[in-house]
PDB file of C-alpha atoms in Angstrom:
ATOM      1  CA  UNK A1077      47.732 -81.165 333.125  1.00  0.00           C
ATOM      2  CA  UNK A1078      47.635 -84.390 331.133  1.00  0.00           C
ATOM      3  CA  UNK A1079      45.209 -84.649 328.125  1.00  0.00           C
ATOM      4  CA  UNK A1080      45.233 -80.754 327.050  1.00  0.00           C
ATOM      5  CA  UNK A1081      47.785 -80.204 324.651  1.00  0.00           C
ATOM      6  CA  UNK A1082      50.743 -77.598 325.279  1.00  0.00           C
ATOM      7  CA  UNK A1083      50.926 -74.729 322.915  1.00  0.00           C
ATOM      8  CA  UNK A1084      54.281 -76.813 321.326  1.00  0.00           C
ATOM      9  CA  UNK A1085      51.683 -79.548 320.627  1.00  0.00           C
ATOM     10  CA  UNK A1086      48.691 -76.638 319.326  1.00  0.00           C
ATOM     11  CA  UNK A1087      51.134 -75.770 316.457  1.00  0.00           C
ATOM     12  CA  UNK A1088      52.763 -78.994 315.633  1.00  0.00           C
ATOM     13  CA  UNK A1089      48.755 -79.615 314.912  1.00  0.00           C
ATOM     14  CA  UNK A1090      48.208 -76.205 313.356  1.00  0.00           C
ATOM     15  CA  UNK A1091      51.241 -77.239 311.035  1.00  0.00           C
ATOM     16  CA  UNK A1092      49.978 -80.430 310.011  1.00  0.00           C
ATOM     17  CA  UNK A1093      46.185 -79.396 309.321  1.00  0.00           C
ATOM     18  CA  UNK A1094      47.902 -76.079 307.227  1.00  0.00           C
ATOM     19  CA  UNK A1095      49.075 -79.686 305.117  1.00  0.00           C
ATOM     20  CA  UNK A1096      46.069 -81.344 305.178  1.00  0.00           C
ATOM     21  CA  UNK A1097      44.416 -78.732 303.746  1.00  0.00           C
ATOM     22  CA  UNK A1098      46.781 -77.904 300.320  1.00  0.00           C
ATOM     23  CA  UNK A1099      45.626 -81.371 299.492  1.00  0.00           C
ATOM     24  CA  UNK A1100      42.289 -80.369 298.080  1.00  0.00           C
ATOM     25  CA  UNK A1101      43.427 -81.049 294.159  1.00  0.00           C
ATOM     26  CA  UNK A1102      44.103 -84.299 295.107  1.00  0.00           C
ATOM     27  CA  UNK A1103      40.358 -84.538 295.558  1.00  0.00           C
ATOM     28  CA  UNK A1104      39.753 -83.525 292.020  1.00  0.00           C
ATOM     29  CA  UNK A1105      42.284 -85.943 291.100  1.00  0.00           C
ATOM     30  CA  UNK A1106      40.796 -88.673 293.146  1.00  0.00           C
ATOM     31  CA  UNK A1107      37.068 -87.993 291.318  1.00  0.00           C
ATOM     32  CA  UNK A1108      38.651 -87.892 287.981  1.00  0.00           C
ATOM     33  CA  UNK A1109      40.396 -91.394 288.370  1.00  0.00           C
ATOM     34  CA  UNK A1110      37.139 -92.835 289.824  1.00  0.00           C
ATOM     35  CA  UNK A1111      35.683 -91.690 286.334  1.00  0.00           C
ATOM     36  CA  UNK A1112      37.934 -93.184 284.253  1.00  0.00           C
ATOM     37  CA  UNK A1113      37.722 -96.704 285.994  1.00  0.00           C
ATOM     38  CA  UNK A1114      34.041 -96.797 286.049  1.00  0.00           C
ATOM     39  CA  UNK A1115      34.303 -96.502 282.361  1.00  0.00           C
ATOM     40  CA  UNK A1116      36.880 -99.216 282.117  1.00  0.00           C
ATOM     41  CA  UNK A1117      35.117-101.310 284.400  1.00  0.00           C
ATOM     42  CA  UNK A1118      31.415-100.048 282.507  1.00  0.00           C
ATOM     43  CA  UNK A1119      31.504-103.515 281.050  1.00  0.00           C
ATOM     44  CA  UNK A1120      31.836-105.857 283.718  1.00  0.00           C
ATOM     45  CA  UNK A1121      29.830-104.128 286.508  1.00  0.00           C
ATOM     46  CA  UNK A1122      26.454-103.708 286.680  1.00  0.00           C
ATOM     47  CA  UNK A1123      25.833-100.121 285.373  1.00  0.00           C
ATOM     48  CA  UNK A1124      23.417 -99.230 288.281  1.00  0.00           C
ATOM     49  CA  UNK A1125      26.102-100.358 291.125  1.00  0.00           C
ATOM     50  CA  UNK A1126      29.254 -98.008 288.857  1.00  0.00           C
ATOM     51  CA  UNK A1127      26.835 -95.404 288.445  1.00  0.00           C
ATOM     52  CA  UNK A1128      25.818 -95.478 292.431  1.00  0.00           C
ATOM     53  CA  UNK A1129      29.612 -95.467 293.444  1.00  0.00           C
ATOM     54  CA  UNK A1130      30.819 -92.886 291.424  1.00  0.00           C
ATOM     55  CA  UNK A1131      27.375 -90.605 292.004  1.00  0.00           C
ATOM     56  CA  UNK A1132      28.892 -91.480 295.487  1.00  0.00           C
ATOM     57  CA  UNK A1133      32.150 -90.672 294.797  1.00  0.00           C
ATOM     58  CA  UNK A1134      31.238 -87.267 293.554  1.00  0.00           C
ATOM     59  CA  UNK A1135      29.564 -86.326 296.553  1.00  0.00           C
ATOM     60  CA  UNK A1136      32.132 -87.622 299.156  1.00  0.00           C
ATOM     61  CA  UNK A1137      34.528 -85.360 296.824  1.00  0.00           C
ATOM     62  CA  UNK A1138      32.321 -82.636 296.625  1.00  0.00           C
ATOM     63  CA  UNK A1139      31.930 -82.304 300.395  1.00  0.00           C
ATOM     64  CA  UNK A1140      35.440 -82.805 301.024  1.00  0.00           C
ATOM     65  CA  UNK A1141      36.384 -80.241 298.737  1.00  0.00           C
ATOM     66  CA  UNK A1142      34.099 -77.502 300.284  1.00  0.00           C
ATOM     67  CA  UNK A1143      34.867 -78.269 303.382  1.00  0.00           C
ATOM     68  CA  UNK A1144      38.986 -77.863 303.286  1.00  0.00           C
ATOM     69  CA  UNK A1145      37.378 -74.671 301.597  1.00  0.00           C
ATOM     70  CA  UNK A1146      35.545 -73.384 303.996  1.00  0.00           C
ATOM     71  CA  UNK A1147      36.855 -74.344 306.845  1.00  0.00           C
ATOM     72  CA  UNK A1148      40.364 -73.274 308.002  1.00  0.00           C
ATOM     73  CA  UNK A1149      42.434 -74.512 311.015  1.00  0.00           C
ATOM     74  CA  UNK A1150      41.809 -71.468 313.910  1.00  0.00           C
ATOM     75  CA  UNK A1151      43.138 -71.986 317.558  1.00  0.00           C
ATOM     76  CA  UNK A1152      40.871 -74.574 319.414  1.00  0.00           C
ATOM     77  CA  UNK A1153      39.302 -75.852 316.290  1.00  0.00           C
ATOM     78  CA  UNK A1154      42.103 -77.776 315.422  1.00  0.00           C
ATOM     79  CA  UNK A1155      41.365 -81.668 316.736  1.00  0.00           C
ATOM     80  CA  UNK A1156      38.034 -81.107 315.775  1.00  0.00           C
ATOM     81  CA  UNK A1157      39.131 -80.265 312.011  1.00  0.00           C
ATOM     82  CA  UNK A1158      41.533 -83.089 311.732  1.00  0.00           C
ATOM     83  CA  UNK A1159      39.258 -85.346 313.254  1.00  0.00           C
ATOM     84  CA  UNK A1160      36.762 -84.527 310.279  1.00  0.00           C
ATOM     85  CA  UNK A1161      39.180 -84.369 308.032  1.00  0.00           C
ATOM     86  CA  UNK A1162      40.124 -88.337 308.975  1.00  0.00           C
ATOM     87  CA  UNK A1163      36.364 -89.096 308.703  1.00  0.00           C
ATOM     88  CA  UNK A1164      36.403 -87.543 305.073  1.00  0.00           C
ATOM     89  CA  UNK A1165      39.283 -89.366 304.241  1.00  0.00           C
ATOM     90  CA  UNK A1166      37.800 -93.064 305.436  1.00  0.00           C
ATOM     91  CA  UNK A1167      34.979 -92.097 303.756  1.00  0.00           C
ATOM     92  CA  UNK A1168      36.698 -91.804 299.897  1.00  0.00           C
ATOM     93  CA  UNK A1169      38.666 -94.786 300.978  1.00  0.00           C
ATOM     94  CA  UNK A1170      36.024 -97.298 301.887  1.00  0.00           C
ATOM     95  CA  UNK A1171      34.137 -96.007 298.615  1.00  0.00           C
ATOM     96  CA  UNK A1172      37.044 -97.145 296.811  1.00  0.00           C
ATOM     97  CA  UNK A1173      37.402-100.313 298.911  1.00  0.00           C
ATOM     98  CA  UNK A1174      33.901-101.146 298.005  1.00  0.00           C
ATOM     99  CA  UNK A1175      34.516-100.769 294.794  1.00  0.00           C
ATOM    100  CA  UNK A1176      37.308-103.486 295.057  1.00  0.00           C
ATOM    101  CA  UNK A1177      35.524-105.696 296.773  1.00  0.00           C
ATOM    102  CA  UNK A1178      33.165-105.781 293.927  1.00  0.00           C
ATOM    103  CA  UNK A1179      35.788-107.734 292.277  1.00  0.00           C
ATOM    104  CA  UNK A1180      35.313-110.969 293.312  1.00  0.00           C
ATOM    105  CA  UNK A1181      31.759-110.956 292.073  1.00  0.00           C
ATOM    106  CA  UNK A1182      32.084-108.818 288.691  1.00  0.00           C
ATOM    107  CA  UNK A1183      35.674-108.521 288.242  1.00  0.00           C
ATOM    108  CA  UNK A1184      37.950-110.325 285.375  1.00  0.00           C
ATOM    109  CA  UNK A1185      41.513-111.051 286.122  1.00  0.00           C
ATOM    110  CA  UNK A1186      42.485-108.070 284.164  1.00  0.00           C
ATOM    111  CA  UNK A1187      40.113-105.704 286.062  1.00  0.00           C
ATOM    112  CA  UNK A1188      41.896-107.400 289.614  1.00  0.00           C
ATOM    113  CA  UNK A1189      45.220-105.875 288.499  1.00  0.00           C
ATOM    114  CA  UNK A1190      43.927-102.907 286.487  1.00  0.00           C
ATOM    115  CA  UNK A1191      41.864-101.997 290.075  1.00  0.00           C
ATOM    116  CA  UNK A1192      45.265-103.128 292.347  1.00  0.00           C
ATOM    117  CA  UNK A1193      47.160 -99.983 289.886  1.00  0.00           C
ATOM    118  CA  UNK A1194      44.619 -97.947 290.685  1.00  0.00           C
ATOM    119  CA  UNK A1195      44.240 -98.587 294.342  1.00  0.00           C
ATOM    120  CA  UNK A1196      48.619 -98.426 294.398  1.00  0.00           C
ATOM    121  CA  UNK A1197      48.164 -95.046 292.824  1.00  0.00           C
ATOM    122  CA  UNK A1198      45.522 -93.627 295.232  1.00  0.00           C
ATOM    123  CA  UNK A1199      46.960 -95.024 298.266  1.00  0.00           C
ATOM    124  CA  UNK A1200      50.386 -93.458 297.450  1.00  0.00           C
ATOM    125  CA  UNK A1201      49.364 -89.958 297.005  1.00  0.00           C
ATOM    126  CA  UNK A1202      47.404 -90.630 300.141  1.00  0.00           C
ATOM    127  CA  UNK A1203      50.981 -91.442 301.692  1.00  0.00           C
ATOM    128  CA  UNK A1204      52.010 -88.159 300.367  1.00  0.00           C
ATOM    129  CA  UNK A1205      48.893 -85.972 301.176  1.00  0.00           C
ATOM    130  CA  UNK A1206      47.559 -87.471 304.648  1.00  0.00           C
ATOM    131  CA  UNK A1207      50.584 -88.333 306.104  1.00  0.00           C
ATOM    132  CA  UNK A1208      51.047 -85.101 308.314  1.00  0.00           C
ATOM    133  CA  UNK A1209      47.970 -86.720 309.957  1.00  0.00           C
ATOM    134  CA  UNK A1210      48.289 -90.330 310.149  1.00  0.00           C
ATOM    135  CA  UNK A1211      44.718 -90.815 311.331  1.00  0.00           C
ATOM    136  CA  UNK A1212      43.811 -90.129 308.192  1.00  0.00           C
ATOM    137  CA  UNK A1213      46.123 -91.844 306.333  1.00  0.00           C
ATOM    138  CA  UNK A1214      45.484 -94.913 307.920  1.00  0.00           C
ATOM    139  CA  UNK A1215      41.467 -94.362 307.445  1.00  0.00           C
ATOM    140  CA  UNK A1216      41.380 -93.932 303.766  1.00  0.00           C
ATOM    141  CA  UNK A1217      44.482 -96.347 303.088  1.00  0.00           C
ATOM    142  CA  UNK A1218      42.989 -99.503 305.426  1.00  0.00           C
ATOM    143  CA  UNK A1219      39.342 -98.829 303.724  1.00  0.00           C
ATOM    144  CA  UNK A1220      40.806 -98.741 300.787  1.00  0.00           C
ATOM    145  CA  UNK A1221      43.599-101.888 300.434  1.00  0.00           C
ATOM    146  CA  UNK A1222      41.987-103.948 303.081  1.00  0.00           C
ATOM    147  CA  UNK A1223      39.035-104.642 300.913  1.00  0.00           C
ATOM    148  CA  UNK A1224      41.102-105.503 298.219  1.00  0.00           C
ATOM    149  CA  UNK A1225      43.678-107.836 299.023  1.00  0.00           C
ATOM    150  CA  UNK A1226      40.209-109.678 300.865  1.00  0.00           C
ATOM    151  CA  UNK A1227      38.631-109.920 297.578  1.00  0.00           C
ATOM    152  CA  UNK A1228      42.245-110.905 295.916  1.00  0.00           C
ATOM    153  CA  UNK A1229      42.406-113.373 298.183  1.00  0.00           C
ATOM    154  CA  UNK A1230      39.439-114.923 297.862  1.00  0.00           C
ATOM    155  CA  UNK A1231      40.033-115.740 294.436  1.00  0.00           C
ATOM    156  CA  UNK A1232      40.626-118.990 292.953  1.00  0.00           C
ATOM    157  CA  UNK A1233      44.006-117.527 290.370  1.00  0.00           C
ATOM    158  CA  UNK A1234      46.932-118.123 292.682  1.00  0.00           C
ATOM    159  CA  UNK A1235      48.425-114.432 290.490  1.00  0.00           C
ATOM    160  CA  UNK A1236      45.528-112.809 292.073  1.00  0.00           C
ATOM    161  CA  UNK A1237      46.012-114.199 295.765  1.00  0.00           C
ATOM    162  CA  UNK A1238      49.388-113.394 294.972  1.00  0.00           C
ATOM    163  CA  UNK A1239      48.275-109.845 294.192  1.00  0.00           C
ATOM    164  CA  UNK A1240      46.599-109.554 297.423  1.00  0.00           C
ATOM    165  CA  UNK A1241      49.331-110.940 299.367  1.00  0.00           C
ATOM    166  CA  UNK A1242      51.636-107.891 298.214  1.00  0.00           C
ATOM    167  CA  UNK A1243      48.793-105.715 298.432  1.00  0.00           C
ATOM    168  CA  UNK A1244      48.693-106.244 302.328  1.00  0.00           C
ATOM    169  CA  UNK A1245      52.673-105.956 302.111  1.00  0.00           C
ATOM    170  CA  UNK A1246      52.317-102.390 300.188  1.00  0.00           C
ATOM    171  CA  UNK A1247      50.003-101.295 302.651  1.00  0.00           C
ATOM    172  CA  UNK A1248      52.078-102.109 305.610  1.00  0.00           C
ATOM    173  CA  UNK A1249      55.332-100.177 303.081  1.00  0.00           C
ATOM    174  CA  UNK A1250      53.308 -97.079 302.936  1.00  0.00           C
ATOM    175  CA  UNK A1251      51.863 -96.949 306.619  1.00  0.00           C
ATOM    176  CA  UNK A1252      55.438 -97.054 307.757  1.00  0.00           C
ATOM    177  CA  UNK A1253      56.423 -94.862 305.398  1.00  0.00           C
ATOM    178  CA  UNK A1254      53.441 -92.258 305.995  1.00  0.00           C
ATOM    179  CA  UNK A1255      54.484 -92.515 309.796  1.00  0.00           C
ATOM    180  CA  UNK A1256      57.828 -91.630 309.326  1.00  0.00           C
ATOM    181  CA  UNK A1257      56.722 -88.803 307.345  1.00  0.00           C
ATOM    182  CA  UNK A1258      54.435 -87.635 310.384  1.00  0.00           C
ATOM    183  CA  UNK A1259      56.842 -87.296 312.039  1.00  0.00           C
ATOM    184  CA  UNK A1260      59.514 -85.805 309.843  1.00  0.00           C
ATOM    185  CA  UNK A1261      57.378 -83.228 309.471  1.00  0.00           C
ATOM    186  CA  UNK A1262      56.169 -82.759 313.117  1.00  0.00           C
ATOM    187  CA  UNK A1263      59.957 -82.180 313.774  1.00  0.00           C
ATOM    188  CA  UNK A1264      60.230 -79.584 310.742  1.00  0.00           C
ATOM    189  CA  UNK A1265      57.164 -77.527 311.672  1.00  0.00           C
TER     190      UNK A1265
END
């Protein structure tokens, strides 16, 4: 019967949620780093719209965290899991995208790289975390980059357009690279 998967399929997805769900430090991670730029970036932002984000931040973290604690992959609750999982995952992304898209109203041309680091650094451990479920890779990494290399390429510094050019090329590196990881491990499990 097409649509339900075989039991073959059951524990590839079993496998990959088991994955998934070792990545909850990376959460920790992910909340520390948003700390640190909000206080490099304390001077340029408005204070209300860093303190907002990162109040954000924490709680997107927060929830995540609890909930790969909580909640662990049982037979039939697996698609459901991942699926939240991806939505968690968008989530901390498009906070972060947001966050770069506040660049081309607040941002200095040191602050447009500083954030493109930053967003490099998250998006690769995403590669490395999310990519035994590439729905959520490819939430948190698009909502993340996306609204970056926009607001790079809005702006009027041809190093910054630049930036954002090779920020869409990096994101279109790591989604093939995050695929072919998927499946990699598919194979191993």
């Amino acid at each position: 019967m097409q649509g339900r998967p075989n039991d073959r399929d059951s524990q590839i997805l079993a496998g990959r949620l088991e994955l998934l769900f070792r990545s909850s430090p990376t959460i920790i991670l992910g909340v520390i780093s948003a700390a640190v730029t909000t206080g490099i970036l304390w001077s340029a932002y408005p204070h209300a719209v860093l303190s907002a984000w990162l109040a954000a931040v924490v709680l997107v973290g927060t929830t995540r965290y609890l909930f790969q604690r909580r909640f662990k992959p049982e037979k039939g609750n697996g698609i459901r899991l991942a699926r939240w999982f991806a939505v968690g995952a968008f989530l901390s992304g498009a906070l972060w995208g947001a966050l770069c898209a506040g660049l081309g109203v607040w941002g200095t041309p040191e602050q447009f790289l500083l954030v493109t680091f930053v967003a490099a650094g998250m998006s690769a451990g995403a590669t490395v975390a999310f990519s035994a479920y590439l729905p959520a890779f490819a939430a948190y990494a698009a909502a993340l980059i996306i609204p970056l290399s926009m607001a790079c390429l809005a702006n009027n510094d041809a190093v910054i357009v630049g930036n954002g050019i090779f920020a869409l090329l990096y994101f279109l590196i790591i989604s093939i690279i995050a695929r072919h990881n998927g499946r990699v491990m598919a194979r191993a499990i």
